Coordinates of C-alpha atoms in Angstrom, one line a residue:
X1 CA -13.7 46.8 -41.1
X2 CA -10.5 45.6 -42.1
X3 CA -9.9 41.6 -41.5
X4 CA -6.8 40.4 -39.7
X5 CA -3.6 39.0 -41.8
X6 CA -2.6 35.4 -40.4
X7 CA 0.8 35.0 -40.9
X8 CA 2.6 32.1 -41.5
X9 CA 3.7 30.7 -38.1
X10 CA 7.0 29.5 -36.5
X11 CA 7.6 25.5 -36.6
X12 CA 9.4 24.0 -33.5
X13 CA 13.2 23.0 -35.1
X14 CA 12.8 19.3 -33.1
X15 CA 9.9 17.5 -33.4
X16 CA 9.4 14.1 -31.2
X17 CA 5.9 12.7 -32.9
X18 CA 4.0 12.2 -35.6
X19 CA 0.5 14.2 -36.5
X20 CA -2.8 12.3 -36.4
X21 CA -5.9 13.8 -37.9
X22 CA -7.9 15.6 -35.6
X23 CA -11.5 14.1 -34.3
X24 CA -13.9 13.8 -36.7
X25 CA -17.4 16.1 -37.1
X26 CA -20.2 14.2 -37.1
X27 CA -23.0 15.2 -40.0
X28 CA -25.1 12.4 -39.6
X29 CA -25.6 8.8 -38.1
X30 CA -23.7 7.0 -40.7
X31 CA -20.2 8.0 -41.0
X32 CA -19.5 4.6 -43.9
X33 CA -18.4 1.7 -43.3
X34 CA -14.9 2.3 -42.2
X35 CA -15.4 5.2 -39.7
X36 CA -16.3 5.0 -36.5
X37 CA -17.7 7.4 -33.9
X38 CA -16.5 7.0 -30.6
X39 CA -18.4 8.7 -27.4
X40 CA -16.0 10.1 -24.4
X41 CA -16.7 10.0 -20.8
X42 CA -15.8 13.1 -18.3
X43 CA -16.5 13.7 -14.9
X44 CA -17.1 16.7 -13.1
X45 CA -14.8 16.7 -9.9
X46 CA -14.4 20.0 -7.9
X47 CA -15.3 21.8 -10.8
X48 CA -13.2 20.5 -13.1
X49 CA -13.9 18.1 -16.1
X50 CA -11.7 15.2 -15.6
X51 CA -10.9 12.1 -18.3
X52 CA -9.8 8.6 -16.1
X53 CA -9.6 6.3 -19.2
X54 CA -6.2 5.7 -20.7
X55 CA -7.8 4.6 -23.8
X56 CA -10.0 8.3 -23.8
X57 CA -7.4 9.8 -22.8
X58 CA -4.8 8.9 -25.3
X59 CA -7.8 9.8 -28.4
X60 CA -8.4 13.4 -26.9
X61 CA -5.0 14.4 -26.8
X62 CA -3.7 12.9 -29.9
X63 CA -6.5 13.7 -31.9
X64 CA -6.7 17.5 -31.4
X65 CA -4.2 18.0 -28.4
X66 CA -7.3 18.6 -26.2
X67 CA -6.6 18.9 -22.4
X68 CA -3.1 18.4 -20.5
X69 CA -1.7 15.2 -18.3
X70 CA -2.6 16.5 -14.4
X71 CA 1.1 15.1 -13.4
X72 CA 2.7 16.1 -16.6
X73 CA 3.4 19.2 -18.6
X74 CA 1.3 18.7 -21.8
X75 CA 0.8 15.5 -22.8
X76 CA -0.4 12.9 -20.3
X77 CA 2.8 10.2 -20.3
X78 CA 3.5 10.1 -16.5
X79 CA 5.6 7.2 -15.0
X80 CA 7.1 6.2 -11.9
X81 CA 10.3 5.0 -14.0
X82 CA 12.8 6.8 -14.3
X83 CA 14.4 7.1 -17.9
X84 CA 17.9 7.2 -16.4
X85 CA 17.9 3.9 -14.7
X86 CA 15.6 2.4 -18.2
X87 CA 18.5 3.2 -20.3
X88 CA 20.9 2.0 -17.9
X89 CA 19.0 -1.8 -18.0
X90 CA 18.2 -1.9 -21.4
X91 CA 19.3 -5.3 -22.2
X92 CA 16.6 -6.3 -19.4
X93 CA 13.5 -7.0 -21.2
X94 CA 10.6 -6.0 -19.1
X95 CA 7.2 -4.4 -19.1
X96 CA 8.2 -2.9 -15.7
X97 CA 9.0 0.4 -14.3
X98 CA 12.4 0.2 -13.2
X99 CA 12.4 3.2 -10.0
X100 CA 15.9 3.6 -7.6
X101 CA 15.3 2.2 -3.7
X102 CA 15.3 5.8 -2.4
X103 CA 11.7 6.2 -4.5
X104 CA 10.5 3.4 -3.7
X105 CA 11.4 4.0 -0.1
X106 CA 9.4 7.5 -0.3
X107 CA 6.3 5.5 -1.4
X108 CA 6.5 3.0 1.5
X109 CA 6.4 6.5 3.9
X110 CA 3.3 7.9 1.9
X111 CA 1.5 4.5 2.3
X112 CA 2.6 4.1 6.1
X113 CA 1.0 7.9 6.3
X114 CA -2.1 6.4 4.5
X115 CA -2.4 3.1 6.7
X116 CA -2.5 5.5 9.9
X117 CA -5.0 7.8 8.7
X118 CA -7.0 4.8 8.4
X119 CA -6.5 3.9 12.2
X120 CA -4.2 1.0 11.7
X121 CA -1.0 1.8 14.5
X122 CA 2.5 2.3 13.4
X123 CA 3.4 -1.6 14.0
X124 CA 0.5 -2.7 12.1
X125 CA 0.9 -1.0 9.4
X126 CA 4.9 -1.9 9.3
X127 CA 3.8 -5.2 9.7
X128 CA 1.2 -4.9 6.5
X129 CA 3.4 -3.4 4.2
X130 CA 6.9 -6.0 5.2
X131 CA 4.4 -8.6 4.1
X132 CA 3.1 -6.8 0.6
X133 CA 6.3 -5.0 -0.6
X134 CA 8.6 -8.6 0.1
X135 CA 10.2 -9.3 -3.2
X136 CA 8.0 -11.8 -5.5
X137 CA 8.6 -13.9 -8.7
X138 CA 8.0 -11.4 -12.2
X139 CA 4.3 -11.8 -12.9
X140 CA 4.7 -11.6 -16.3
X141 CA 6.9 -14.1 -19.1
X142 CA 9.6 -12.8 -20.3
X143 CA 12.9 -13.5 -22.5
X144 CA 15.9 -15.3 -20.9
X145 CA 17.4 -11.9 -20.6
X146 CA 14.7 -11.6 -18.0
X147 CA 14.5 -15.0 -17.2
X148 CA 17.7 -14.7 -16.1
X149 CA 16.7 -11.2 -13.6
X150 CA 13.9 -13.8 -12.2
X151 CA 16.5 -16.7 -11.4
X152 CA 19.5 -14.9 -10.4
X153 CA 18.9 -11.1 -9.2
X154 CA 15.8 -12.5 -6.6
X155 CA 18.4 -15.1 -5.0
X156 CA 20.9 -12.5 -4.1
X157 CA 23.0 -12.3 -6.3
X158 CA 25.0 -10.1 -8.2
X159 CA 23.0 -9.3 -10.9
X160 CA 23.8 -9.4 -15.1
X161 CA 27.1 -8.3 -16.3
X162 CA 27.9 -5.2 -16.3
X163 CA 25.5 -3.6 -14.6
X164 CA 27.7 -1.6 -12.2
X165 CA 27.8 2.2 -11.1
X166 CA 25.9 4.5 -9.5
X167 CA 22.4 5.5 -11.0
X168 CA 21.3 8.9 -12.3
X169 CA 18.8 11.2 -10.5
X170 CA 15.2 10.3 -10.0
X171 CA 12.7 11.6 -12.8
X172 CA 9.4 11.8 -11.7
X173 CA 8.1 12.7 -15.4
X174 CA 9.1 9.8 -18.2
X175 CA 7.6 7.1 -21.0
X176 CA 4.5 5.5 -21.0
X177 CA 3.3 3.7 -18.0
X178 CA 4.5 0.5 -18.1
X179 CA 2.3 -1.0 -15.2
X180 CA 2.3 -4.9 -15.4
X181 CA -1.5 -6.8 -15.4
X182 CA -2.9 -7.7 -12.0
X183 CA -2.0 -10.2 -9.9
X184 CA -5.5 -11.4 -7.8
X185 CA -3.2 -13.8 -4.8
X186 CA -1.3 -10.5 -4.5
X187 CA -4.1 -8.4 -4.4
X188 CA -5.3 -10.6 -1.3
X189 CA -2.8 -10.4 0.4
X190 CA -2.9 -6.8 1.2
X191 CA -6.5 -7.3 0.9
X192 CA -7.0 -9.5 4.4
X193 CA -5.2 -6.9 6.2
X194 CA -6.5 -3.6 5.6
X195 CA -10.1 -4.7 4.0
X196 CA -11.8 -3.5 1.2
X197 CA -12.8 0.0 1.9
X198 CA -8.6 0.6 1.5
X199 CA -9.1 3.4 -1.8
X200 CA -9.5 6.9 -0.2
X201 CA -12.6 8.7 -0.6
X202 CA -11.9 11.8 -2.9
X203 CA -11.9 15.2 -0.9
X204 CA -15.7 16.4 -1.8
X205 CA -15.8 20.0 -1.8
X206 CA -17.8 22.4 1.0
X207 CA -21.2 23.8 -0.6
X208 CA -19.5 26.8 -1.4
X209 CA -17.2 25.5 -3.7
X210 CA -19.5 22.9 -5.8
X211 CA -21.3 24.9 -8.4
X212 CA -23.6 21.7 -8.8
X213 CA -24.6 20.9 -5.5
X214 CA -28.2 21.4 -4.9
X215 CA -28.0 22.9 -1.8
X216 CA -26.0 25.7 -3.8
X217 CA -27.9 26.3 -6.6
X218 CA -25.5 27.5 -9.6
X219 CA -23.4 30.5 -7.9
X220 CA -19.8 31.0 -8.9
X221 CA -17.6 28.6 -7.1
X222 CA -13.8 28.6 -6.1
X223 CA -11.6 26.4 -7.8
X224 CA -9.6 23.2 -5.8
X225 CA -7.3 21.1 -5.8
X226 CA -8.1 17.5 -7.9
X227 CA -7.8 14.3 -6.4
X228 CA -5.1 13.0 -8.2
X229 CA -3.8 10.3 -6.0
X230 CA -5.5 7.0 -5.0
X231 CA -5.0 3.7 -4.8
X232 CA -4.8 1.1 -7.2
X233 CA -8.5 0.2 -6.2
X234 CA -9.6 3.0 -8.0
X235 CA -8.3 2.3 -11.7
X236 CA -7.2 -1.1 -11.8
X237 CA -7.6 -4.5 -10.1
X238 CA -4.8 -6.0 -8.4
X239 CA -1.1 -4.5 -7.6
X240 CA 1.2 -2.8 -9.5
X241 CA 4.9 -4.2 -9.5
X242 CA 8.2 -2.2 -10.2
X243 CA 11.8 -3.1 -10.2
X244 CA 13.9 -2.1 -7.7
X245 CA 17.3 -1.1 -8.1
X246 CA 19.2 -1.6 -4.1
X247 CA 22.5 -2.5 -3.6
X248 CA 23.6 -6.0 -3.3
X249 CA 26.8 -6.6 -1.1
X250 CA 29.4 -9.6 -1.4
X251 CA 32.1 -11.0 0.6
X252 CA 35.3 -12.6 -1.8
X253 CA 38.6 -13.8 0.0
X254 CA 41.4 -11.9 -2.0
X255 CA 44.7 -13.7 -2.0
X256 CA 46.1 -11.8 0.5
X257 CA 43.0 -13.4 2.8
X258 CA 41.8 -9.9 3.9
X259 CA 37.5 -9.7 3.1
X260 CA 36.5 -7.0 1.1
X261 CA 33.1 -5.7 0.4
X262 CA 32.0 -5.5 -3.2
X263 CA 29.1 -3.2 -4.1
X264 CA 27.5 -4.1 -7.1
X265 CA 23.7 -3.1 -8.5
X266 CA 20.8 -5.5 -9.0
X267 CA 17.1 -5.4 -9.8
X268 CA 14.4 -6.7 -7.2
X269 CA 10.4 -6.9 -8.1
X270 CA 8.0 -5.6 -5.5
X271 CA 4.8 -4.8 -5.1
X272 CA 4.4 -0.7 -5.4
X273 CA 2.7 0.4 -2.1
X274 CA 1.3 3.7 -3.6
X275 CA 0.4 3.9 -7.0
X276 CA -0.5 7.6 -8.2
X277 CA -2.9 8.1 -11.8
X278 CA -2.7 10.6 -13.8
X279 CA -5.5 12.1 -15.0
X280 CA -6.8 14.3 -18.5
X281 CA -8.1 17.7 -17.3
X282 CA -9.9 19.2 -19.9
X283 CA -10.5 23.2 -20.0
X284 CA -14.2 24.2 -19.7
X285 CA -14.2 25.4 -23.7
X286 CA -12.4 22.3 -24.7
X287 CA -14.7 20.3 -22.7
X288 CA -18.1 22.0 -24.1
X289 CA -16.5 21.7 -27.4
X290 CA -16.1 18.5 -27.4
X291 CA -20.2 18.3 -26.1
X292 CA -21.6 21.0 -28.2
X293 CA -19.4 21.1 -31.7
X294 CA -18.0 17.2 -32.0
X295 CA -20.7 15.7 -29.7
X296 CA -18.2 13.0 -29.0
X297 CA -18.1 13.8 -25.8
X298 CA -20.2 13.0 -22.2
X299 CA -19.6 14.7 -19.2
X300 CA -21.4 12.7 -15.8
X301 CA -21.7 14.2 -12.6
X302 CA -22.4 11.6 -9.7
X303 CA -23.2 8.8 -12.2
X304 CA -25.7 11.4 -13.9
X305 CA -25.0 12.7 -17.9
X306 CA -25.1 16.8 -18.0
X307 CA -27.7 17.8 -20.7
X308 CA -25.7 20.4 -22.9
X309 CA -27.9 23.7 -21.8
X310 CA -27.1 22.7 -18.1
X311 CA -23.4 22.0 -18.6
X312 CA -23.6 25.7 -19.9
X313 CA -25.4 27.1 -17.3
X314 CA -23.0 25.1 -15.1
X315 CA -20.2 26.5 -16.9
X316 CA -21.1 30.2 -16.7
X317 CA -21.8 29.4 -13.2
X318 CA -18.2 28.6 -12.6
X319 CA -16.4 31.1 -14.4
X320 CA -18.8 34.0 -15.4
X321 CA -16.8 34.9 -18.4
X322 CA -17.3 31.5 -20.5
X323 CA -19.8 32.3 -22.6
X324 CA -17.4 35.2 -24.4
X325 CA -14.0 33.1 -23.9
X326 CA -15.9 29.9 -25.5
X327 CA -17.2 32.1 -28.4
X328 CA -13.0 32.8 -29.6
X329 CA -12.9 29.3 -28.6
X330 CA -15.1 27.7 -30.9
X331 CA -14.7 30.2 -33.8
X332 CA -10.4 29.8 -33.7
X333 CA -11.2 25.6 -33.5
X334 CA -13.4 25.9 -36.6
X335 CA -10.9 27.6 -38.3
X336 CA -8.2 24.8 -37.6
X337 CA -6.0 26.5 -35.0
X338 CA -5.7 24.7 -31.9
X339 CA -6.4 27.2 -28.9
X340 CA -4.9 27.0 -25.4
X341 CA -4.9 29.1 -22.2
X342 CA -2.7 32.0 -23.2
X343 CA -2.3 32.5 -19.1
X344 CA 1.2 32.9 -18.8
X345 CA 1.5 35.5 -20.8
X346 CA -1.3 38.0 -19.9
X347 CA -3.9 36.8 -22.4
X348 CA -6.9 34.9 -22.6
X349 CA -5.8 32.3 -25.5
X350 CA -2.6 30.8 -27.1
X351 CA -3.2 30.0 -31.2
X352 CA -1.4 27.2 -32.2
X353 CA -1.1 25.8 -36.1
X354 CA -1.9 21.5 -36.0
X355 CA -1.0 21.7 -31.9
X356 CA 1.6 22.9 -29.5
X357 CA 4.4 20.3 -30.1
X358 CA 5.0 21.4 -34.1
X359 CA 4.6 25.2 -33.7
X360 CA 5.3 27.8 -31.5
X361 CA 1.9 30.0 -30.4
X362 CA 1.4 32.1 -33.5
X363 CA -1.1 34.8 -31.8
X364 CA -1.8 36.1 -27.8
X365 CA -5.5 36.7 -27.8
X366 CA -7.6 39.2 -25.8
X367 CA -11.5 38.3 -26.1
X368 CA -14.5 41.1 -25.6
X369 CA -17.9 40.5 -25.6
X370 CA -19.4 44.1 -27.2
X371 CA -22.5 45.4 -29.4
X372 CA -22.9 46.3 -33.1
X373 CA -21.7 49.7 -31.7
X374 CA -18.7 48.3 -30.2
X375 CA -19.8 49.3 -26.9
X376 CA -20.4 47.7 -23.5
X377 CA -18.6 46.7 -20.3
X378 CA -15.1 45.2 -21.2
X379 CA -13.6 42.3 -19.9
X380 CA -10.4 44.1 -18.8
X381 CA -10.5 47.8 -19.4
X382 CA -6.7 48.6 -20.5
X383 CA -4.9 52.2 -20.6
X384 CA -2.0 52.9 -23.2
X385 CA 0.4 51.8 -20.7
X386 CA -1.4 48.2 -19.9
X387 CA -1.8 48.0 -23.6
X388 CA 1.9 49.1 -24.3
X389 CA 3.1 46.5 -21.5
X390 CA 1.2 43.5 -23.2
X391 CA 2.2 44.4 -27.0
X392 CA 5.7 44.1 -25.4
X393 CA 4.9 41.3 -23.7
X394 CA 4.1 39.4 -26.7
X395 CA 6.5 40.9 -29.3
X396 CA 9.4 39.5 -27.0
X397 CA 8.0 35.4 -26.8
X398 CA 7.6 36.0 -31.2
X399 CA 4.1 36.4 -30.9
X400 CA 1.5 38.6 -32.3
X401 CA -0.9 40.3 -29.6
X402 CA -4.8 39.7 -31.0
X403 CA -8.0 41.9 -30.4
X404 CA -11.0 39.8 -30.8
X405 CA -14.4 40.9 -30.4
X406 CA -17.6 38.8 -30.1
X407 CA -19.7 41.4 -31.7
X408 CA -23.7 40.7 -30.6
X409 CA -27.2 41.9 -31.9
X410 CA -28.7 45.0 -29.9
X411 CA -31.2 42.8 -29.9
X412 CA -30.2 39.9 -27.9
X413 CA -31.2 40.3 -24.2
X414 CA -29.6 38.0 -21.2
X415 CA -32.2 35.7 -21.4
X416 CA -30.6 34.6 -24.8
X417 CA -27.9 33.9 -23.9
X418 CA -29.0 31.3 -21.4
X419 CA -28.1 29.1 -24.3
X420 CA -25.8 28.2 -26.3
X421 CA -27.6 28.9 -29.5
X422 CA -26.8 32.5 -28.9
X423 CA -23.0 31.7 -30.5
X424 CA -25.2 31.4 -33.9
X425 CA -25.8 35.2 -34.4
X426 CA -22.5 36.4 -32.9
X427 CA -20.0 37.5 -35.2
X428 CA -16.7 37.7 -34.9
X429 CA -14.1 40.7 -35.7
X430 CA -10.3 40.3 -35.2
X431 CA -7.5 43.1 -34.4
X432 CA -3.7 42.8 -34.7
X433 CA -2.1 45.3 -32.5
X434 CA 1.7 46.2 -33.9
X435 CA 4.1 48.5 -31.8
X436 CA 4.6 51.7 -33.7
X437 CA 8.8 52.0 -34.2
X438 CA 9.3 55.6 -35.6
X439 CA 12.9 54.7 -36.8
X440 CA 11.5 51.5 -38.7
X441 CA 8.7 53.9 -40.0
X442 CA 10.9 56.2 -41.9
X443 CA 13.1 53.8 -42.9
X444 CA 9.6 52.0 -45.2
X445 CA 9.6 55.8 -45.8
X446 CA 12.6 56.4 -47.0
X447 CA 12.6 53.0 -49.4
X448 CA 9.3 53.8 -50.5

């Protein structure tokens, strides 16, 4: 059979970072003297592999562009501050997020909800969170730009120069996180009201829904919701502390002796009352890739590491069409592309050339699992006009709709593929499916 003809693909006109060399393959135990070989840590949560490191996190998606931010759209860079208001007090040099009084305010609600789910009563927890979110000193040392927001903008007063006007809209998406170190006499203080047990306990999942539960066996489970927000407990030690923008009001005697109120802006440091993580949710190919292929990667389930034939057992369990989906998977990643879910337009895989924010998805795959006779039960059985509706599909987003086939032996029975040494005697066969135009047809025709 013919083999399909990659063409060259379409590079994004406005390109915001710089490209960092994938992760390395391991061949054997010493990788020289300048290398070095770092091991990952996942958890499975709900049925989902999750990354909580910031330092893990940052490595898998730079190097490879594997998983996507929970609270952001690709890569994970979600802050509480919002760009507007950062740009706004630039000549304030802090390691702060800088958020507007109405999001802080919506915080304060969410951890007044939390205090009374814990049993506290509304006065208590008003009274709690009056005493932790009163303004404090800046934790950390900074310029006399900021020296001057300690000393002047905490007193009262009217802030630096210049600083006047309305702020933008709230951005919920921005830089870095710019969270400031911990502060253990503030961390007390909310500490000898509430107790210790304050971080909420993760929503565990019903029997039915936990493909490793014991009591379950490994039966296909529904997918859930992840626990994306707790409390600072959970990640770091000690509060997190933001700069407020509120309003600060002044009464000036004009000459005619009539008082006049003067709005101006200023910055206040609080505690934040609700902190919300973001977290690096990793598909289940680019999570057993990372196991299997790289073997830079450990996935843990209630403190426990998952060998690699039981994370594909569990795998399979979850979504009973990962065994054929991960074969594409691991054959496109070997041959450089960098494969994402293809969802949102109909398919089963997105190819990318180096990673998603340098080119534009070059190819819309459809995966089958079939024998040497190109037979079997398909994945999703199409008729001309399902066919028809996803070659047009893909022709109008500038990409090229992809048959690929996972072609096994006759020979291999369902018992071999119980692991994943199975992928070693499948081969692979790709098909590019064009729309027939008759007028551009007789055109070449014509010239020919």
């Amino acid at each position: 059979m013919a083999e399909a003809v990659f063409h060259a693909p379409k590079r994004k006109r406005r390109v915001y970072e710089s490209y960092e060399s994938p992760l390395p393959i391991l061949f054997g135990r010493d990788l020289g003297p300048q290398k070095e070989f770092r091991i990952f840590r996942a958890e499975m949560i709900n049925n989902h592999v999750i990354v909580r490191s910031p330092a893990d996190m940052e490595q898998l998606y730079g190097k490879g562009y594997f998983g996507k931010g929970t609270l952001s759209r690709s890569r994970p860079n979600f802050s509480i501050s919002d760009s507007q208001l950062v740009a706004k007090w630039k000549d304030v040099e802090t390691n702060m997020p800088i958020i507007m009084s109405e999001r802080y305010q919506r915080r304060l609600a969410w951890a007044t909800d939390f205090l009374r789910r814990q049993g506290q009563d509304e006065s208590t927890a008003r009274s709690i969170l009056e005493e932790y979110t009163k303004p404090v000193q800046c934790p950390s040392e900074g310029s006399s730009t900021e020296g001057q927001l300690q000393a002047g903008l905490l007193a009262g007063t009217a802030g630096l120069p210049g600083m006047d006007g309305a702020s933008g809209t709230a951005q919920e998406t921005g830089e870095a996180d710019m969270g400031s170190g911990p502060d253990p006499v503030a961390a007390a203080v909310f500490r000898d009201h509430v107790g210790e047990d304050l971080t909420p306990t993760p929503w565990v999942p019903s029997c039915a829904q936990d493909a490793l539960s014991p009591q379950c066996g490994l039966q296909p489970a529904a997918s859930s919701l992840l626990p994306s927000v707790l409390h600072a407990g959970e990640r770091e030690s000690g509060p997190e502390f933001v700069l407020v923008e509120e309003e600060a009001t002044r009464s000036e005697r004009e000459d005619t002796l009539e008082e006049e109120l003067v709005q101006r802006k200023r910055l206040i440091c609080r505690r934040n009352p609700y902190r919300i993580f973001e977290y690096l949710q990793l598909s289940l190919e680019e999570a057993f890739f990372l196991v299997y292929a790289l073997g830079c990667l450990s996935i843990y389930y209630k403190k426990e590491p998952l060998t690699i034939r039981k994370l594909w057992q569990v795998f399979t369990a979850i979504r009973p069409t990962f065994r054929t989906t991960y074969g594409a998977y691991h054959y496109f990643r070997s041959k450089g592309w960098v494969p994402k879910a293809g969802l949102k337009y109909g398919t089963d895989l997105l190819l990318y050339r180096k990673g998603p924010p340098f080119y534009h998805a070059s190819y819309s795959v459809i995966v089958e699992l079939v024998d040497e006779r190109f037979t079997g039960p398909l994945r999703r059985p199409f008729t001309w006009k399902s066919l028809a509706t996803l070659s047009r599909v893909s022709g109008n987003v500038s990409k090229e709709l992809m048959l690929c086939y996972l072609i096994k032996p006759s020979t291999m029975t369902d018992e071999d593929m119980e692991s994943p040494e199975c992928l070693r005697r499948i081969k692979v066969q790709e098909v590019i499916l064009s729309r027939w135009v008759s007028s551009r047809e007789r055109s070449n025709q014509d010239e020919l």
